[in-house]
Short mmCIF file of C-alpha atoms in Angstrom, two decimals:
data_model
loop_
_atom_site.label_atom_id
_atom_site.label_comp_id
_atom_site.label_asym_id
_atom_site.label_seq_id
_atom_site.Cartn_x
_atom_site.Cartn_y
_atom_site.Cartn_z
CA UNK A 1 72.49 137.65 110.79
CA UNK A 2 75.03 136.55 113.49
CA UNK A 3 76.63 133.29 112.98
CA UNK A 4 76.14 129.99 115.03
CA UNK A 5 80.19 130.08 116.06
CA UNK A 6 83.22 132.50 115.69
CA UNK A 7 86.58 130.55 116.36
CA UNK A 8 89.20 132.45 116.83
CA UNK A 9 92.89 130.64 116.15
CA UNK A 10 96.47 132.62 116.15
CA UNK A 11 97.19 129.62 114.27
CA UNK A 12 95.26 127.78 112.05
CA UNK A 13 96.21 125.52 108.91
CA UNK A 14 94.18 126.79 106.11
CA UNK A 15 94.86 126.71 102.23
CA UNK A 16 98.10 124.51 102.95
CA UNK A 17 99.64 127.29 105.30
CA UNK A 18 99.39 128.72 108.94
CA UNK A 19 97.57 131.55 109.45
CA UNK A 20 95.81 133.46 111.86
CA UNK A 21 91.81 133.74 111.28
CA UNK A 22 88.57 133.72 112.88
CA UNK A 23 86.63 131.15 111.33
CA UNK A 24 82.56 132.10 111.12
CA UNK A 25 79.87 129.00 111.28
CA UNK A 26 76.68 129.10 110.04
CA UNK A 27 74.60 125.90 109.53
CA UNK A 28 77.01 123.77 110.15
CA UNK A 29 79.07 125.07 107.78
CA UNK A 30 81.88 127.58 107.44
CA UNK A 31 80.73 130.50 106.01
CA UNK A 32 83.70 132.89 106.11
CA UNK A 33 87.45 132.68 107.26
CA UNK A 34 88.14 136.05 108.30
CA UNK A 35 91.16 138.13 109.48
CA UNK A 36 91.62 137.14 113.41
CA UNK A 37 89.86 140.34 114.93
CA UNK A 38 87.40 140.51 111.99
CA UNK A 39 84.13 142.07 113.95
CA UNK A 40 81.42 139.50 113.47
CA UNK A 41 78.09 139.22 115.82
CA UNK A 42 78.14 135.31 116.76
CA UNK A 43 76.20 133.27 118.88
CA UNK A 44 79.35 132.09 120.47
CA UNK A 45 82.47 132.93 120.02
CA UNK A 46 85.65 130.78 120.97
CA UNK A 47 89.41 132.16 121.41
CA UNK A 48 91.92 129.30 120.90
CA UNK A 49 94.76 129.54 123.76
CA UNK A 50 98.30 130.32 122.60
CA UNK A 51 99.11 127.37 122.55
CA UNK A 52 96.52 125.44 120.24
CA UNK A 53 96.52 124.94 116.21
CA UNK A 54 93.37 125.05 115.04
CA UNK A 55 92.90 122.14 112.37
CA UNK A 56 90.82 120.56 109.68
CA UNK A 57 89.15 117.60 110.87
CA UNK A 58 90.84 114.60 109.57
CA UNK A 59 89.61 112.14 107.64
CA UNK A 60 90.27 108.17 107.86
CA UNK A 61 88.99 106.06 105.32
CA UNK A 62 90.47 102.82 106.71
CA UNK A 63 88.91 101.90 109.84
CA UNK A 64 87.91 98.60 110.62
CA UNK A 65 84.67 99.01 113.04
CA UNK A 66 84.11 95.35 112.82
CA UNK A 67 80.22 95.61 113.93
CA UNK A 68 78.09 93.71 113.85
CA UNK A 69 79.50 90.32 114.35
CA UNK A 70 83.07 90.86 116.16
CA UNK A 71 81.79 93.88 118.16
CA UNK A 72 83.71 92.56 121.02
CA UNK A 73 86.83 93.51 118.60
CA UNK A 74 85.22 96.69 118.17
CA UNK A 75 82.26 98.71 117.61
CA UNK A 76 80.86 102.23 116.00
CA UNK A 77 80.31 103.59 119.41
CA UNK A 78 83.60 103.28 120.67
CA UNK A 79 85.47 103.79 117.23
CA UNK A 80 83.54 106.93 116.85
CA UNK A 81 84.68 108.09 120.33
CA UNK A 82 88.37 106.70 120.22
CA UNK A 83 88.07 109.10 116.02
CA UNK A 84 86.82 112.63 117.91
CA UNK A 85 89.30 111.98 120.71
CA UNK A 86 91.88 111.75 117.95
CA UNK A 87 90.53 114.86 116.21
CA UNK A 88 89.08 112.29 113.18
CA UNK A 89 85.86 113.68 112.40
CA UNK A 90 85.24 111.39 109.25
CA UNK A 91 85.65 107.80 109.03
CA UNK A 92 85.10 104.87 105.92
CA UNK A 93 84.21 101.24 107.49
CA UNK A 94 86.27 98.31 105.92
CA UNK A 95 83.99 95.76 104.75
CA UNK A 96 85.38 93.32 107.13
CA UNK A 97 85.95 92.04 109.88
CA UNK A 98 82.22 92.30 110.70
CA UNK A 99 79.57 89.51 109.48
CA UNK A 100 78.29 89.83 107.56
CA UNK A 101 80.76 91.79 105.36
CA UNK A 102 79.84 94.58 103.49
CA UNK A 103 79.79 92.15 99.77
CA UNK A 104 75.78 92.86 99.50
CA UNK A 105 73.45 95.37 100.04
CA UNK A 106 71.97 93.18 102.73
CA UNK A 107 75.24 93.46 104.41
CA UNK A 108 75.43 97.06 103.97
CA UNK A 109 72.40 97.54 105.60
CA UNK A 110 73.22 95.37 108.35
CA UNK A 111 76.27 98.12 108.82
CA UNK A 112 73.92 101.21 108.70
CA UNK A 113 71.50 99.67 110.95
CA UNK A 114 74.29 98.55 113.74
CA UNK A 115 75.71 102.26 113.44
CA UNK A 116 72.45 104.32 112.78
CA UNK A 117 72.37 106.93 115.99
CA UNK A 118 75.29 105.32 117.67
CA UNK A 119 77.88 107.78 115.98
CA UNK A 120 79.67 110.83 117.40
CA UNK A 121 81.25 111.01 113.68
CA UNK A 122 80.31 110.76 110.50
CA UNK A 123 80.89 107.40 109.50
CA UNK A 124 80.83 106.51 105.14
CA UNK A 125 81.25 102.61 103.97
CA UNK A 126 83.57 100.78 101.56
CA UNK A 127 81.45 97.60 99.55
CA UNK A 128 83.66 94.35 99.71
CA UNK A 129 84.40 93.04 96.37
CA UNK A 130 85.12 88.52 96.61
CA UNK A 131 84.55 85.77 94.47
CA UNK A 132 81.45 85.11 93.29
CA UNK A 133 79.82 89.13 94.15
CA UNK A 134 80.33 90.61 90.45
CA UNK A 135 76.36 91.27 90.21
CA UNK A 136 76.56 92.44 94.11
CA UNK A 137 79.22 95.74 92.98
CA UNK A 138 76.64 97.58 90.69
CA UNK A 139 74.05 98.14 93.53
CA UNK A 140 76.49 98.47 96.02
CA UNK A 141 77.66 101.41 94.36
CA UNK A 142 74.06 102.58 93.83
CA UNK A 143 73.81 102.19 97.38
CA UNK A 144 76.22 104.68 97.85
CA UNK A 145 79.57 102.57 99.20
CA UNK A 146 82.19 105.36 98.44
CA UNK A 147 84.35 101.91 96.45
CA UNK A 148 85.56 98.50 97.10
CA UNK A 149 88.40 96.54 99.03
CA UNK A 150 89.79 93.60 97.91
CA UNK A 151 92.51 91.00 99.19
CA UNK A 152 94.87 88.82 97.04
CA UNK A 153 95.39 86.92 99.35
CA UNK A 154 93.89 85.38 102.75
CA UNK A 155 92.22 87.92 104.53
CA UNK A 156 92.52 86.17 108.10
CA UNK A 157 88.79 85.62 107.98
CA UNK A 158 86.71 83.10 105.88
CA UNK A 159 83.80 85.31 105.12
CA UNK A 160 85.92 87.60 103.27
CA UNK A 161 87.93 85.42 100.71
CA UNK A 162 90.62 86.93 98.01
CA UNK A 163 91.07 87.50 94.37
CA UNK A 164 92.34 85.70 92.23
CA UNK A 165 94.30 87.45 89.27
CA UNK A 166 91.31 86.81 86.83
CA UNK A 167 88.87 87.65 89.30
CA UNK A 168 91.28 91.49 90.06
CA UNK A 169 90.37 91.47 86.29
CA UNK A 170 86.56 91.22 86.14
CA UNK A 171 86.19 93.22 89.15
CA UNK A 172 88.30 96.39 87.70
CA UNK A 173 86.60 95.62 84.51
CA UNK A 174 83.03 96.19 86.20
CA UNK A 175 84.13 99.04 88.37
CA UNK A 176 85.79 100.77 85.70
CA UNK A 177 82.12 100.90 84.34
CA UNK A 178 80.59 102.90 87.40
CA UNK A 179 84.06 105.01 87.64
CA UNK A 180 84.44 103.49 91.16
CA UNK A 181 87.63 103.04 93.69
CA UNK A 182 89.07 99.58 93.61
CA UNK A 183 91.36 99.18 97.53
CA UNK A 184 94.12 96.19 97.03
CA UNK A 185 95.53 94.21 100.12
CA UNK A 186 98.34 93.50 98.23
CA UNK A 187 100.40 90.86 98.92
CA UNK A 188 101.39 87.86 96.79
CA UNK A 189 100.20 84.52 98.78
CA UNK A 190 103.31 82.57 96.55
CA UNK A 191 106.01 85.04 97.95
CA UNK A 192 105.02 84.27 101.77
CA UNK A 193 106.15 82.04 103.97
CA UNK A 194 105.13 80.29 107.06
CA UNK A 195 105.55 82.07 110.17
CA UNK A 196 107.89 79.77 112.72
CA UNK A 197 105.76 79.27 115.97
CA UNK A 198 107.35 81.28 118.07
CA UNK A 199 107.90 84.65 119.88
CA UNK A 200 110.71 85.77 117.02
CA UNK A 201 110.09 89.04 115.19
CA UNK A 202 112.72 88.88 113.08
CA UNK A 203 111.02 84.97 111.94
CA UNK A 204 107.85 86.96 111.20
CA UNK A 205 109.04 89.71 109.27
CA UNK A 206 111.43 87.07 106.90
CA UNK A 207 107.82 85.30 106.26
CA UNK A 208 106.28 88.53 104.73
CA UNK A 209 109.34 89.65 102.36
CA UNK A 210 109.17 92.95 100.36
CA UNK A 211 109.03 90.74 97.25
CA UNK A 212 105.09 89.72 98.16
CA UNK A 213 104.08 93.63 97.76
CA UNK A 214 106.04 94.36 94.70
CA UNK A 215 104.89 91.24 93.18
CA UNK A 216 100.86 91.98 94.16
CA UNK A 217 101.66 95.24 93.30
CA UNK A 218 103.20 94.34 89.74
CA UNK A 219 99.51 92.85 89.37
CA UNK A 220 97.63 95.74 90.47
CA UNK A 221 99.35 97.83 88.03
CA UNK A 222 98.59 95.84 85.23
CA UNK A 223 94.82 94.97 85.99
CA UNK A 224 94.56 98.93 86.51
CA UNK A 225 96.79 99.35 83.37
CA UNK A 226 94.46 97.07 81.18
CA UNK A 227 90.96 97.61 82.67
CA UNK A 228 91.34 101.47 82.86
CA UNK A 229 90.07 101.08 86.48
CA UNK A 230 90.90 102.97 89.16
CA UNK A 231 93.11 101.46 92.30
CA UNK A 232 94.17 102.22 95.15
CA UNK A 233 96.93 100.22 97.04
CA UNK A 234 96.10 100.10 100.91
CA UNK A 235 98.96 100.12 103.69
CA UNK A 236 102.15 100.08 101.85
CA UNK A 237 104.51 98.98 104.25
CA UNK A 238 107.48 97.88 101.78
CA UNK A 239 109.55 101.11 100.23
CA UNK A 240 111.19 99.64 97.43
CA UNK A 241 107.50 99.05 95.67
CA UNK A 242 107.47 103.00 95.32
CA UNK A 243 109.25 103.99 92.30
CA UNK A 244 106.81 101.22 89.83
CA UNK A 245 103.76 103.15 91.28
CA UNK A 246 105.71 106.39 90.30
CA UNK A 247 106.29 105.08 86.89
CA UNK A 248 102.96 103.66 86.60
CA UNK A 249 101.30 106.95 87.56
CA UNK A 250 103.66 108.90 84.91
CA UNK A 251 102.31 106.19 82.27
CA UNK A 252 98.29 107.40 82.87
CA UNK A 253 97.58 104.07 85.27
CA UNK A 254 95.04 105.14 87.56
CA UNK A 255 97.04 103.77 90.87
CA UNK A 256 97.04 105.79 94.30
CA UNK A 257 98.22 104.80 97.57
CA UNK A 258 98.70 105.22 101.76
CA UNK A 259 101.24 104.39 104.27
CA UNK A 260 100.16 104.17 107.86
CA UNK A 261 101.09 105.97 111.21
CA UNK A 262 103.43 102.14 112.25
CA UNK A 263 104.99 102.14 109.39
CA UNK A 264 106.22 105.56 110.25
CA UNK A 265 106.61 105.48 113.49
CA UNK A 266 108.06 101.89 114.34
CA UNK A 267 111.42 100.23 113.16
CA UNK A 268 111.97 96.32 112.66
CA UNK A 269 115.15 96.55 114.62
CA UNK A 270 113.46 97.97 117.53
CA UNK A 271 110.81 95.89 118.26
CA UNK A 272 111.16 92.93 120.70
CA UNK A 273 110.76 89.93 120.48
CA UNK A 274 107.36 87.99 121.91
CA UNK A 275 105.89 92.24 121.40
CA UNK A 276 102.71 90.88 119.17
CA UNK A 277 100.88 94.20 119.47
CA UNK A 278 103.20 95.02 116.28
CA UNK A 279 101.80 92.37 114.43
CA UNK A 280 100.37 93.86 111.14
CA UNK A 281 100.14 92.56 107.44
CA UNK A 282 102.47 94.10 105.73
CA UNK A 283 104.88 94.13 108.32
CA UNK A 284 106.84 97.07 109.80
CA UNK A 285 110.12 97.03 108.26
CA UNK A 286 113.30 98.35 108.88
CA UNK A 287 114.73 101.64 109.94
CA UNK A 288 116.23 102.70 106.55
CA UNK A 289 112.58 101.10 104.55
CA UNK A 290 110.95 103.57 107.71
CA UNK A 291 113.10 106.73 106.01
CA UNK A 292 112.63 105.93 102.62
CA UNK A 293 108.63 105.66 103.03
CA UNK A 294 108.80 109.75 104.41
CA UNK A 295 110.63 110.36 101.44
CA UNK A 296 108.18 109.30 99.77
CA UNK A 297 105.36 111.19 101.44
CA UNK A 298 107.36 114.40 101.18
CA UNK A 299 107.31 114.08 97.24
CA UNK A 300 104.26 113.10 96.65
CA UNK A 301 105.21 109.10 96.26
CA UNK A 302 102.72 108.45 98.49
CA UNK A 303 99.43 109.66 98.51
CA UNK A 304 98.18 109.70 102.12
CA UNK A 305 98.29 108.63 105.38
CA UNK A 306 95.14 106.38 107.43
CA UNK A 307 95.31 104.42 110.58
CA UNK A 308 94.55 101.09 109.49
CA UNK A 309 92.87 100.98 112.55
CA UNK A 310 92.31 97.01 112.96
CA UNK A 311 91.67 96.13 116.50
CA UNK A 312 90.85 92.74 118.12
CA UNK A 313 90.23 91.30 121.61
CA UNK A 314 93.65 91.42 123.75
CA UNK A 315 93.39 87.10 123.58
CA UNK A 316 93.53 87.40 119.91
CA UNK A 317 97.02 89.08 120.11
CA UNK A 318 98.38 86.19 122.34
CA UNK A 319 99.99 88.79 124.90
CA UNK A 320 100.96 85.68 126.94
CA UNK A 321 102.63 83.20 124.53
CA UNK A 322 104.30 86.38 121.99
CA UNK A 323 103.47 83.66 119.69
CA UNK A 324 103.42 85.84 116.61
CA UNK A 325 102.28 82.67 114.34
CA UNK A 326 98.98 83.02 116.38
CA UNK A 327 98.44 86.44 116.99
CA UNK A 328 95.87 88.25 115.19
CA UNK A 329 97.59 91.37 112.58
CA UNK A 330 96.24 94.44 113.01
CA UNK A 331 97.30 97.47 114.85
CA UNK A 332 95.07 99.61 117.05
CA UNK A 333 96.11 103.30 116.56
CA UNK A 334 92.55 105.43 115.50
CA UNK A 335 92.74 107.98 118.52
CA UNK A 336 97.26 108.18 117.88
CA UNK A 337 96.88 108.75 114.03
CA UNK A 338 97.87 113.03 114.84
CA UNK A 339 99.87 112.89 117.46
CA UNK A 340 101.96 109.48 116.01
CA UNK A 341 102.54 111.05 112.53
CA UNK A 342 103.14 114.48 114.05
CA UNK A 343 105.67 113.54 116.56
CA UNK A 344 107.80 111.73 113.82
CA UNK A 345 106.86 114.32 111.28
CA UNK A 346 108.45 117.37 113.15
CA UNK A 347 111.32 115.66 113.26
CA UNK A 348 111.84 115.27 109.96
CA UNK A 349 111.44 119.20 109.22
CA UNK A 350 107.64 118.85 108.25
CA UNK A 351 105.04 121.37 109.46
CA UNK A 352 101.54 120.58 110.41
CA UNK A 353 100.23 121.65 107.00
CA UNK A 354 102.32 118.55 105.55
CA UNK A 355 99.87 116.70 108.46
CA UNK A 356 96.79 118.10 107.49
CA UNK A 357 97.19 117.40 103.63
CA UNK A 358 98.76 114.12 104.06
CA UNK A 359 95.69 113.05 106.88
CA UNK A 360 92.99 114.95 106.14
CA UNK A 361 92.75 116.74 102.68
CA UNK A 362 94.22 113.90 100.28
CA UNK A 363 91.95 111.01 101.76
CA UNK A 364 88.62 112.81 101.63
CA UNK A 365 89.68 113.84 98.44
CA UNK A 366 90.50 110.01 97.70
CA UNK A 367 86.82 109.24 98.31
CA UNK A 368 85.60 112.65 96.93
CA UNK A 369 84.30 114.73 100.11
CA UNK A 370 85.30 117.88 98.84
CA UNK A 371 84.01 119.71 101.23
CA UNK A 372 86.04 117.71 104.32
CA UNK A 373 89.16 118.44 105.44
CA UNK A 374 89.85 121.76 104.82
CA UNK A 375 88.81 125.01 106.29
CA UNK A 376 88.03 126.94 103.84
CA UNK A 377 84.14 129.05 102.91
CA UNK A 378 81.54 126.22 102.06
CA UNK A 379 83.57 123.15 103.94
CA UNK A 380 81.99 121.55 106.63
CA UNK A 381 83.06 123.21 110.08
CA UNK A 382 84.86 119.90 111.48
CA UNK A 383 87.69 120.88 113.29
CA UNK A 384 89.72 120.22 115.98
CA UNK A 385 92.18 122.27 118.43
CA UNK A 386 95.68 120.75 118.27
CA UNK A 387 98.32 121.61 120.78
CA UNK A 388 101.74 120.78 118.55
CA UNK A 389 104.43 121.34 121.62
CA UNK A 390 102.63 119.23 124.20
CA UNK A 391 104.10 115.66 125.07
CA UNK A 392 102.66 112.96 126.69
CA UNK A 393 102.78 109.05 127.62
CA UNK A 394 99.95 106.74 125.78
CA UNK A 395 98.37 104.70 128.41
CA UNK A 396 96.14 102.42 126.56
CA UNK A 397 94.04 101.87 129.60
CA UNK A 398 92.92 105.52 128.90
CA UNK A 399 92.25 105.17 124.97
CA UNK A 400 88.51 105.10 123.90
CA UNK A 401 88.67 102.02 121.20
CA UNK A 402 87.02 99.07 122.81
CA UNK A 403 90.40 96.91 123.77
CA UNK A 404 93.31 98.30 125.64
CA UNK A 405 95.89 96.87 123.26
CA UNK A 406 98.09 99.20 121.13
CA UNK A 407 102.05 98.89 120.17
CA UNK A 408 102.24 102.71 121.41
CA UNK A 409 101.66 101.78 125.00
CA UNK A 410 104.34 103.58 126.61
CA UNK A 411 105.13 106.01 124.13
CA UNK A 412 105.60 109.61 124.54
CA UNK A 413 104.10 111.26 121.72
CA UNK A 414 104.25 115.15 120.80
CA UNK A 415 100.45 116.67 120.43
CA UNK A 416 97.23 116.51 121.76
CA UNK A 417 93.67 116.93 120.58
CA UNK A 418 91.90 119.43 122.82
CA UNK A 419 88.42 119.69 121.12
CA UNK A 420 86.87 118.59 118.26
CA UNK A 421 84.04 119.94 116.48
CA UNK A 422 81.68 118.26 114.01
CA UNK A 423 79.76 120.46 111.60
CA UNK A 424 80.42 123.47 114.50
CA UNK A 425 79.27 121.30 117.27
CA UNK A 426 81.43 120.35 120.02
CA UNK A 427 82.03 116.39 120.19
CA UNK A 428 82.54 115.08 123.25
CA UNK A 429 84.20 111.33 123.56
CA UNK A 430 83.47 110.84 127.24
CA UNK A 431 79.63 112.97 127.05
CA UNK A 432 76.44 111.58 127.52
CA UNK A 433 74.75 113.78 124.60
CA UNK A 434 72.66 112.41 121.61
CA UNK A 435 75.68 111.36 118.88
CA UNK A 436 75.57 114.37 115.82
CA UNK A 437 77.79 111.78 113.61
CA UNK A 438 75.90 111.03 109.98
CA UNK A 439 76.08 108.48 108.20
CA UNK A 440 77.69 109.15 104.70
CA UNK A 441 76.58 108.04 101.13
CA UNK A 442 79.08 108.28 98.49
CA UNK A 443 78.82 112.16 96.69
CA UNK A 444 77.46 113.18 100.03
CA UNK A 445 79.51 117.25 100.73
#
């Protein structure tokens, strides 16, 4: 029977290597990867240029859509658009900043219904877990929310309230009982400081000190430590919290975490005063914090590597005052997450197969799709054609997420997405066709 697709790649990252194969899809599904001139009747067949890597799919499982609610921050049509342009072909929704959140099954279905056949990628959904929603986590879960994200501290929006330590407690208690993910913002609210009004960066990052993650994080540890649950730290910014996650790992604690593409690509020192489109919580720290978080990654101190993608409206950063006491913290980056972590990767000696396990193996293995990011027989065909040597200037004007705001306006960046497909199906961000992307429920392949 000939197959749907035969790709054809001189080089493609398969089995944590490059390689040259000829991938066969059948269903949807890859079915065989073959030597490169292996003779197989196909439907269509596609020859990668010289030039082009052909990839896994990667896999983001922190995205804030923000729909419904704050669609004007964002929304699943043009998050899905800004993920296939980036060569994302999987994505997990945040439980905020939409309302409602995602604490309920009523507000989970208000998600699925805002993104049902509005998708160009498969989309999957964390469950919020806040005071007061212990009886909400059991049929979230049965709903089929692939875990839960908490804060410990003020989450910037009032629907979505924090912890408290006895509350971390219950709700790693109750989730240790369905075997489920717990995600930690964690920061300690006692160990932060008022931001001074004003354009300073240097005020902003002295108001967030490295001492609020490792003391959150000395929490985490124990919760996870005394409950048995499982967590998973969220957007480690600060390097010196590494080596108690190490240690905590080593002693059985079920404790993961991610880093982020800004907190690899960005240094304290070099960004300017008044420039709020850096704001993020953690904050970007230094240069030497910036080296010492690679280290990490490249032995295995850190887990993983997801955009954090956490967009608003370009008022909401306060472009005009560089009041960084006002401006909203997040950091736009879903469509940069390759070509960010690649171009400061390379640099560092890496190879894209270091990529492709830190962005797209390790977090669908982190929410257990098995069969996503890799190429390998019986994974989903979501791929995407990567040119590694290509450099280019972001101009946020010609990004797909819904706001033109991003620190890495300006930036020239080494590798571009050419084409991505989704279960063997080209995905087109600009196209006018009929969205493929699914919507995911937890154990979903």
């Amino acid at each position: 029977m000939a197959a749907d697709l035969l790709l054809r790649a001189r080089r493609a990252i398969v089995d944590g290597a490059e390689r040259s194969v000829a991938v066969v899809v059948r269903d949807g599904v890859v079915a065989e990867v073959a030597a490169y001139d292996a003779d197989v009747p196909a439907r269509e067949v596609v020859t990668l240029a010289d030039d082009e890597v052909l990839l896994p799919g990667l896999v983001d499982t922190h995205v804030h859509v923000n729909e419904p609610g704050r669609t004007e921050w964002e929304g699943f049509a043009t998050a899905t658009a800004a993920a296939a342009a980036g060569g994302v072909t999987t994505i997990i929704d945040m439980p905020l900043n939409s309302i409602p959140p995602t604490t309920t099954v009523a507000g989970l279905d208000a998600k699925r219904a805002a993104a049902e056949g509005r998708v160009l990628v498969d989309v999957g959904f964390w469950g919020g877990a806040v005071p007061g929603n212990l009886d909400d986590l059991g049929p979230l879960h049965d709903a089929g929310v692939f875990g839960f994200k908490c804060f410990l501290l003020d989450s910037g929006v009032e629907e979505f309230p924090p912890l408290d330590i006895d509350g971390l407690d219950l709700v790693l208690h109750e989730l240790a009982r369905h075997d489920a993910l717990l995600l930690v913002h964690a920061e300690d609210a006692a160990a932060i400081h008022a931001v001074q009004p004003g354009p300073a960066y240097a005020d902003f990052l002295a108001s967030r000190p490295r001492r609020a993650e490792e003391a959150a994080i000395e929490r985490v540890v124990a919760a996870a430590r005394h409950t048995g649950g499982r967590a998973h730290v969220v957007h480690l910014s600060d390097a010196d919290a590494i080596p108690m996650l190490q240690a905590a790992r080593a002693d059985g604690v079920r404790i993961s975490t991610e880093t982020c593409p800004h907190y690899l690509t960005f240094a304290a020192e070099e960004i300017a005063d008044g420039a709020t489109d850096h704001k993020c919580c953690p904050p970007i720290r230094e240069r030497d914090n910036r080296d010492r978080l690679w280290a990490a990654l490249a032995d295995g101190g850190i887990d993983l590597v997801v955009t954090d993608h956490s967009p608003c409206t370009a008022d909401l950063k306060c472009g005009d005052t560089g009041d960084f006491a006002e401006a909203w913290g997040g950091i736009a980056s879903l469509e940069l997450g390759l070509p960010a972590v690649w171009t400061q990767a390379r640099e560092r000696g890496h190879s894209l197969a270091d990529v492709v396990h830190w962005m797209a193996e390790a977090p669908a293995d982190l929410v257990g799709l098995h069969t996503k990011g890799r190429i390998a027989p019986g994974a989903a065909a979501d791929l995407c054609a990567f040119t590694p040597d290509e450099t280019w200037v972001v101009d946020p004007a010609r990004l797909h997420h819904r706001n033109p705001v991003t620190p890495y306006s300006g930036r020239t960046l080494t590798g571009t997405v050419r084409r991505t497909w989704l279960r063997g199906r080209v995905v087109d961000p600009d196209g006018d066709g009929a969205p493929q992307g699914r919507l995911l429920r937890r154990g979903d392949a």
